[in-house]
Short mmCIF file of C-alpha atoms in Angstrom, two decimals:
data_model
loop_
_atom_site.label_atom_id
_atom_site.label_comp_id
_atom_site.label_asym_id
_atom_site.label_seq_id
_atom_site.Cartn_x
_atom_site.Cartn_y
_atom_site.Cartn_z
CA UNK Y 1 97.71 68.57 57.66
CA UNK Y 2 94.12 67.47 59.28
CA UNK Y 3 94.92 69.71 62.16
CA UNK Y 4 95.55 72.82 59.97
CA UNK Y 5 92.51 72.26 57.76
CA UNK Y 6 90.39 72.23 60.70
CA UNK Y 7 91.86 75.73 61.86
CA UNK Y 8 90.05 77.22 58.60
CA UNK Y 9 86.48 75.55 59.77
CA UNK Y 10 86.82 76.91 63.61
CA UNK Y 11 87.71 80.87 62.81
CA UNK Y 12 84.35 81.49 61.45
CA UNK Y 13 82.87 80.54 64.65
CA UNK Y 14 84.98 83.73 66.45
CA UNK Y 15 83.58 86.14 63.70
CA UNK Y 16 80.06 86.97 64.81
CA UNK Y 17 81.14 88.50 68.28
CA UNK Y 18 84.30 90.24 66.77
CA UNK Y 19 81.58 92.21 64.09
CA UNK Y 20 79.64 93.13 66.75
CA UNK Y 21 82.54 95.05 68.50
CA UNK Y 22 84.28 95.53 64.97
CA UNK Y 23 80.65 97.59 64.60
CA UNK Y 24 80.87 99.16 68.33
CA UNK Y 25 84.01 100.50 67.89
CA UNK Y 26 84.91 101.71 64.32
CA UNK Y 27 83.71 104.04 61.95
CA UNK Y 28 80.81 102.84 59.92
CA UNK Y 29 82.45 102.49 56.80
CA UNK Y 30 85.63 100.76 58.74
CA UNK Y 31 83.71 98.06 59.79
CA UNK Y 32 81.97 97.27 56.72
CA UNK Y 33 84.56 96.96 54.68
CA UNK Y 34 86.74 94.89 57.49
CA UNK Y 35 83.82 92.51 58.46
CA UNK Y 36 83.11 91.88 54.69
CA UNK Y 37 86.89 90.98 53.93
CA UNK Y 38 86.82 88.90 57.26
CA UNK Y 39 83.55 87.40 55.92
CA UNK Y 40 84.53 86.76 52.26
CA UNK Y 41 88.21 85.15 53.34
CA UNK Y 42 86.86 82.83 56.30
CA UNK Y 43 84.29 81.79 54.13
CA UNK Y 44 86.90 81.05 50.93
CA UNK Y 45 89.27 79.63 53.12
CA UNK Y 46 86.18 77.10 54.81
CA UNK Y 47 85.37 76.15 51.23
CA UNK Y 48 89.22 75.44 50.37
CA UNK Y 49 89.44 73.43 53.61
CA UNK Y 50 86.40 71.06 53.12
CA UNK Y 51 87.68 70.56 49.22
CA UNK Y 52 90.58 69.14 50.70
CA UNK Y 53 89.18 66.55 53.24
CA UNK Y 54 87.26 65.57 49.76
CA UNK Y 55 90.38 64.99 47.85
CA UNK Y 56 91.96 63.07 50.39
CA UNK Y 57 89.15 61.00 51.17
CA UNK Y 58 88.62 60.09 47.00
CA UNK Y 59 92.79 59.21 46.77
CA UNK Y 60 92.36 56.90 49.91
CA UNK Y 61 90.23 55.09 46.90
CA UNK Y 62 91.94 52.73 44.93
CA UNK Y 63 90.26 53.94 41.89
CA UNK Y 64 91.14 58.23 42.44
CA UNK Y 65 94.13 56.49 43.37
CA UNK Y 66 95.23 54.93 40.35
CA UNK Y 67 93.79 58.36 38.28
CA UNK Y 68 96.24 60.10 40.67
CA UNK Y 69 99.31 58.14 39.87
CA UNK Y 70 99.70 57.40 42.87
CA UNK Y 71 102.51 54.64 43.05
CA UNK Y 72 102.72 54.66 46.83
CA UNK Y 73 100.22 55.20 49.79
CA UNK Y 74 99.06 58.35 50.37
CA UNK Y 75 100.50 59.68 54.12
CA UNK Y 76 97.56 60.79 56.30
CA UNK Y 77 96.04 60.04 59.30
CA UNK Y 78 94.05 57.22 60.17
CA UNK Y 79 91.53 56.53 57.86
CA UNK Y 80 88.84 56.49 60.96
CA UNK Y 81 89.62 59.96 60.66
CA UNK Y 82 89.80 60.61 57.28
CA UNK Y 83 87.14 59.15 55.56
CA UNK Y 84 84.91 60.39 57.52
CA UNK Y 85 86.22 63.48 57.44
CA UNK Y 86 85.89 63.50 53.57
CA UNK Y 87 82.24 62.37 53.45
CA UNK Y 88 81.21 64.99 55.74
CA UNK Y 89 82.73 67.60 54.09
CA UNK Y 90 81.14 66.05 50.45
CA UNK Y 91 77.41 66.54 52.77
CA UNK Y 92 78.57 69.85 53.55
CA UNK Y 93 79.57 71.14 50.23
CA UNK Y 94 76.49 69.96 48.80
CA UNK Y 95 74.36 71.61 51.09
CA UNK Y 96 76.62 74.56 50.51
CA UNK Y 97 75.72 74.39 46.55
CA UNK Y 98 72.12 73.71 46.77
CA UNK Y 99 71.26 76.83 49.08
CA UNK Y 100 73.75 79.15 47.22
CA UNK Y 101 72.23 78.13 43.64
CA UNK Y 102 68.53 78.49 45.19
CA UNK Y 103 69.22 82.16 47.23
CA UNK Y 104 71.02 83.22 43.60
CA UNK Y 105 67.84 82.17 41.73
CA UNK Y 106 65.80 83.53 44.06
CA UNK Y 107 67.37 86.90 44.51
CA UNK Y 108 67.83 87.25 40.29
CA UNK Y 109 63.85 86.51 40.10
CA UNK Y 110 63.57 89.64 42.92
CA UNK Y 111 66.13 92.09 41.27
CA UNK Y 112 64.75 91.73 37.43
CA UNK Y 113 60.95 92.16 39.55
CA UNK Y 114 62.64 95.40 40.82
CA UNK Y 115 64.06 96.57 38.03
CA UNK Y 116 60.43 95.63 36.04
CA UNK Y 117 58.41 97.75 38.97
CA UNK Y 118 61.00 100.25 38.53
CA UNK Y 119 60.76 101.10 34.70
CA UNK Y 120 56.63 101.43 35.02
CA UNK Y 121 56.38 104.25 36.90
CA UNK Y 122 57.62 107.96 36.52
CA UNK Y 123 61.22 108.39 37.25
CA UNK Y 124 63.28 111.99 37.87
CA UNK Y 125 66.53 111.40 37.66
CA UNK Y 126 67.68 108.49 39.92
CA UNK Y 127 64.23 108.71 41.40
CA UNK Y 128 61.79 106.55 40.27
CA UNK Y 129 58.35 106.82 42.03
CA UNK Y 130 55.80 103.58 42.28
CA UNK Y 131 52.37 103.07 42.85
CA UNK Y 132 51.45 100.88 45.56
CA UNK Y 133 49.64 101.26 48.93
CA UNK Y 134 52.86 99.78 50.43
CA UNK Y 135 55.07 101.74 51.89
CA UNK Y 136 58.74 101.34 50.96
CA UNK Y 137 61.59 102.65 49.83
CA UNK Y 138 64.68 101.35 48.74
CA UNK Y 139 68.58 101.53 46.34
CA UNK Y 140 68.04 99.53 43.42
CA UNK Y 141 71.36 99.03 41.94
CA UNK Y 142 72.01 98.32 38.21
CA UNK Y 143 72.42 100.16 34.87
CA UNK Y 144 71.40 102.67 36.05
CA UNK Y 145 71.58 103.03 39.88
CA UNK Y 146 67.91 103.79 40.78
CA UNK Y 147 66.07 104.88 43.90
CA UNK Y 148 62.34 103.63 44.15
CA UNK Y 149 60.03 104.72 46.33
CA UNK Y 150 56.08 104.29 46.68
CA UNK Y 151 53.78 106.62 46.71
CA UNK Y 152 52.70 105.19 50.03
CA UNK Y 153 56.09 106.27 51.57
CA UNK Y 154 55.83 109.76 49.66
CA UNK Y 155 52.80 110.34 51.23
CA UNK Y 156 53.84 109.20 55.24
CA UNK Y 157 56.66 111.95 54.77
CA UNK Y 158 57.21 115.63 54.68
CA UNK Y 159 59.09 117.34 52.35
CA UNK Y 160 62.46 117.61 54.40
CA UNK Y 161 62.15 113.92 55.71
CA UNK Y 162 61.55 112.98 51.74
CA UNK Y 163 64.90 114.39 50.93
CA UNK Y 164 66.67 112.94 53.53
CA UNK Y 165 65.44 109.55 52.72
CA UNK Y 166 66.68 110.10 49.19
CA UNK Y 167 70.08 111.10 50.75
CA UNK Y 168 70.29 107.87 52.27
CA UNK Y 169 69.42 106.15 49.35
CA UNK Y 170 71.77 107.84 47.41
CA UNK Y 171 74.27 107.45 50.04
CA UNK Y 172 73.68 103.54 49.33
CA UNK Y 173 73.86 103.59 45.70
CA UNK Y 174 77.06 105.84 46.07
CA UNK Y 175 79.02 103.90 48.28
CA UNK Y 176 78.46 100.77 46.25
CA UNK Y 177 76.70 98.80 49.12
CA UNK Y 178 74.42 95.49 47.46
CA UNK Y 179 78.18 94.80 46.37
CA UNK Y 180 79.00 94.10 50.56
CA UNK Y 181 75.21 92.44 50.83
CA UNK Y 182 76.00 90.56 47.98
CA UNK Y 183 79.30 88.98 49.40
CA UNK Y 184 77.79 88.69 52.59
CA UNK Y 185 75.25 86.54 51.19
CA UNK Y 186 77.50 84.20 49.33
CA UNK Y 187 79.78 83.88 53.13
CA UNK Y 188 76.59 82.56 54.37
CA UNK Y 189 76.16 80.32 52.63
CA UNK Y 190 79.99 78.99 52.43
CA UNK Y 191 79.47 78.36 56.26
CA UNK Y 192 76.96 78.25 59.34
CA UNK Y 193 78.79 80.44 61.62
CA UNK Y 194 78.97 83.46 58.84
CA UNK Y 195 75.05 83.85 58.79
CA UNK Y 196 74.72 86.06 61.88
CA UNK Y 197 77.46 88.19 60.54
CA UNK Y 198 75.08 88.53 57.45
CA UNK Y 199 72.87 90.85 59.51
CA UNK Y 200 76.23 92.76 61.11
CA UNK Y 201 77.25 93.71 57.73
CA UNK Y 202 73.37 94.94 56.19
CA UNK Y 203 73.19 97.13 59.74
CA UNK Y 204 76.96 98.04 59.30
CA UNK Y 205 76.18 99.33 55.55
CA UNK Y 206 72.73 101.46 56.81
CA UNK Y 207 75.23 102.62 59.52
CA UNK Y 208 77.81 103.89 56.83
CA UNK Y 209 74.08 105.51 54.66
CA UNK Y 210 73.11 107.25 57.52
CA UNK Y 211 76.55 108.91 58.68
CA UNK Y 212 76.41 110.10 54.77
CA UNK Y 213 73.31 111.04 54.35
CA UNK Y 214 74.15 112.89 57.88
CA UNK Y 215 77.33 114.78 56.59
CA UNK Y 216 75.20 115.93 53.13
CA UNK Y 217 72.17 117.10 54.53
CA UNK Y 218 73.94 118.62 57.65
CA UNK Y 219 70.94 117.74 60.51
CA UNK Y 220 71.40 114.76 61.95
CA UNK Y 221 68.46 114.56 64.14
CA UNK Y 222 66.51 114.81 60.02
CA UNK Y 223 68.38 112.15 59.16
CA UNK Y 224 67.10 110.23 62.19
CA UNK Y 225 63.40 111.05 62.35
CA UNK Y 226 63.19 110.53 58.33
CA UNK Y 227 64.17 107.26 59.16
CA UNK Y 228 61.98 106.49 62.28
CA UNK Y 229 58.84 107.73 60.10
CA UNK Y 230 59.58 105.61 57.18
CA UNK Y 231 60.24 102.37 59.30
CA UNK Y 232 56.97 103.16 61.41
CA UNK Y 233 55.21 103.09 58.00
CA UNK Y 234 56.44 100.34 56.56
CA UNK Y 235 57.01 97.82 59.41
CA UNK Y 236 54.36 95.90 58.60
CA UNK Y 237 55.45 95.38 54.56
CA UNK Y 238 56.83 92.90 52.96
CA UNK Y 239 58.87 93.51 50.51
CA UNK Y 240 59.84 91.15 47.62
CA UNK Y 241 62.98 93.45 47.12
CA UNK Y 242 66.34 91.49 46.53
CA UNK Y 243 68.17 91.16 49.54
CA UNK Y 244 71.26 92.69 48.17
CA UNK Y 245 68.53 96.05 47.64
CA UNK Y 246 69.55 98.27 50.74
CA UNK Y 247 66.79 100.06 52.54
CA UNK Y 248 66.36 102.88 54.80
CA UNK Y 249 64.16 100.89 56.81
CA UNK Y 250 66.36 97.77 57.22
CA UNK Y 251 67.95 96.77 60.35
CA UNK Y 252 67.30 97.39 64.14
CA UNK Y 253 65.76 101.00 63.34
CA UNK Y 254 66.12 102.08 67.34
CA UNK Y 255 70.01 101.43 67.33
CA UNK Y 256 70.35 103.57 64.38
CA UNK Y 257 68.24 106.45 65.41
CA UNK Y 258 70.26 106.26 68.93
CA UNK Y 259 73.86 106.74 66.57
CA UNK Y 260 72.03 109.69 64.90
CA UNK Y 261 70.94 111.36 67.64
CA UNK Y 262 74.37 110.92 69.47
CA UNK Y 263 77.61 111.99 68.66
CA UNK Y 264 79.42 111.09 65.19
CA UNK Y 265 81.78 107.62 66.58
CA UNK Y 266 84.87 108.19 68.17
CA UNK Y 267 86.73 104.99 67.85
CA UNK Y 268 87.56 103.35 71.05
CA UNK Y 269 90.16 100.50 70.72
CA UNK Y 270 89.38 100.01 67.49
CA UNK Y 271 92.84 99.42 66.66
CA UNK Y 272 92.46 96.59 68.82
CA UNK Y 273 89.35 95.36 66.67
CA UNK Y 274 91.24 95.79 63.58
CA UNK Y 275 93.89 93.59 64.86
CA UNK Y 276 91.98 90.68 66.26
CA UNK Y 277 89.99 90.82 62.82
CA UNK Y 278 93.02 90.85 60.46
CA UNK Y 279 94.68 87.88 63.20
CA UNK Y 280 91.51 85.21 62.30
CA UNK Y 281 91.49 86.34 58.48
CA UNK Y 282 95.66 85.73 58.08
CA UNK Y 283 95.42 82.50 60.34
CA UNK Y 284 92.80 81.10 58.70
CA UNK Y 285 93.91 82.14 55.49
CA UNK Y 286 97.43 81.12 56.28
CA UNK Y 287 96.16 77.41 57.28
CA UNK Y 288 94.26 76.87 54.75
CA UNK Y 289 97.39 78.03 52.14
CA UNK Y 290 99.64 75.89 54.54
CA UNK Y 291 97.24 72.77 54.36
CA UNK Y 292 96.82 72.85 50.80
CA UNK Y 293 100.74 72.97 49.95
CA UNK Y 294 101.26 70.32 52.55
CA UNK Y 295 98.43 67.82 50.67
CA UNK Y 296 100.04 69.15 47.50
CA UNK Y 297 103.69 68.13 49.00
CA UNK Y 298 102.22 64.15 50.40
CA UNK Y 299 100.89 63.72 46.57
CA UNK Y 300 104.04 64.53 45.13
CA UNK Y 301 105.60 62.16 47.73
CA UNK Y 302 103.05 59.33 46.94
CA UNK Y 303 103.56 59.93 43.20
CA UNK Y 304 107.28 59.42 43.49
CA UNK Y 305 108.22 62.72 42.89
CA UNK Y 306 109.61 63.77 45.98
CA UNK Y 307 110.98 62.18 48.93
CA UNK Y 308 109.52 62.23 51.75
#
């Protein structure tokens, strides 16, 4: 059982270079929804492993024990193993919880900001237009979808590059993106490895913006200098935007402009890709289910339920 609960805390560690190919090699869209499944199951199946180290650790307790029923001694390993197994993984899921209910705060203080910024200026449509000497423009997703953009950014723009920034940000809103920054936040917070993939999946999802925004205004090399002007303007901005609030000018800008410019992807082994990605999601999920059913099975067995 310890051996297959560990399985579940390893995979995440393989996932950071796999979403870098996974990104390499498929389609845009492809990858971001793969890597985000990948993401959201290593990171489920972490949390389900380090909840069981916990449990066993509290019924190695005479107390949890005698709350369990347990009318014989729980089979495990060694309890050199265990235990300390179990109050690392009570550290670790702690630390899990604090940063998760601090990043949620934080980004729920930055999206009703947004959404306040958003309703005090004009708005045409989906297009609502702010004034601020910063330049920035970004998806703001709610009830209504919006796009906001300062008049800073308006004015750094021409008139063709403005509407292919708007395609982009419409391409965002359209393909339903702060849902994959969203759950890419929460993954990274579930476990350290998963962080890096964090910044796969935000550059995956401008990726999948700019191939759409691409196809709908039909110039690709627009597309690309729209988005080279508005990062050169507002590279030196912060923005108190919620994380899960795509942007145009998020993401290593250079890389993008370099897929613009060159041909639309052909995949090249991305079946391959695909594979290895599904392969670390089903083992790890698989362990984890395995684990659990196993600890499930030894309870049972200490309860007097089953035989061994």
């Amino acid at each position: 059982m310890t051996a297959l609960l560990l399985l579940p805390l390893l995979l995440p560690f393989a996932l950071p270079a796999l979403a870098r190919r996974a990104l390499d090699r498929l389609a845009p869209v492809a990858a971001l929804w793969a890597v985000t499944g990948c993401a959201v199951v290593l990171a489920g199946s972490s949390l389900a492993a380090l909840g069981s180290f916990v449990l066993v650790g509290l019924l190695k307790v005479p107390l949890f024990a005698a709350l369990g029923e347990l009318i014989h001694p729980l089979r495990t390993a060694s309890d050199l193993v265990v235990l300390p197994a179990a109050a690392t993984s009570v550290g670790a899921l702690a630390v899990c919880g604090w940063t998760l209910v601090r990043s949620v705060l934080h980004q729920t203080r930055a999206f009703r900001a947004a959404r306040t910024e958003a309703g005090c200026g004009p708005a045409a449509g989906d297009l609502c237009v702010v004034d601020s000497p910063r330049p920035d423009a970004y998806a703001l997703p709610g009830r209504p979808h919006r796009i906001v953009v300062t008049t800073a950014m308006l004015r750094s723009l021409d008139g063709p590059e403005r509407e292919a920034l708007f395609a982009h940000e419409r391409a965002h809103n359209a393909g339903h993106h702060h849902y994959f920054l969203a759950a890419a936040e929460l993954a990274a917070h579930c476990h350290p490895a998963l962080r890096p993939v964090r910044e796969t999946i935000r550059l995956a999802a401008e990726r999948a913006a700019d191939e759409a925004a691409a196809v709908g205004v039909g110039d690709r090399r627009l597309i690309a200098r729209a988005i080279a002007r508005a990062a050169l303007a507002g590279q030196v901005v912060h923005s108190e935007r919620p994380d899960f609030a795509p942007a145009a000018t998020t993401g290593p800008v250079p890389q993008r402009v370099q897929a613009l410019l060159a041909a639309p992807l052909v995949p090249r082994a991305g079946r391959a890709i695909a594979a290895l990605l599904i392969a670390c999601t089903g083992v790890s999920c698989a362990a984890s289910v395995v684990g659990l059913a196993d600890f499930h099975h030894r309870v049972e067995v200490a309860q007097g339920d089953e035989r061994p």
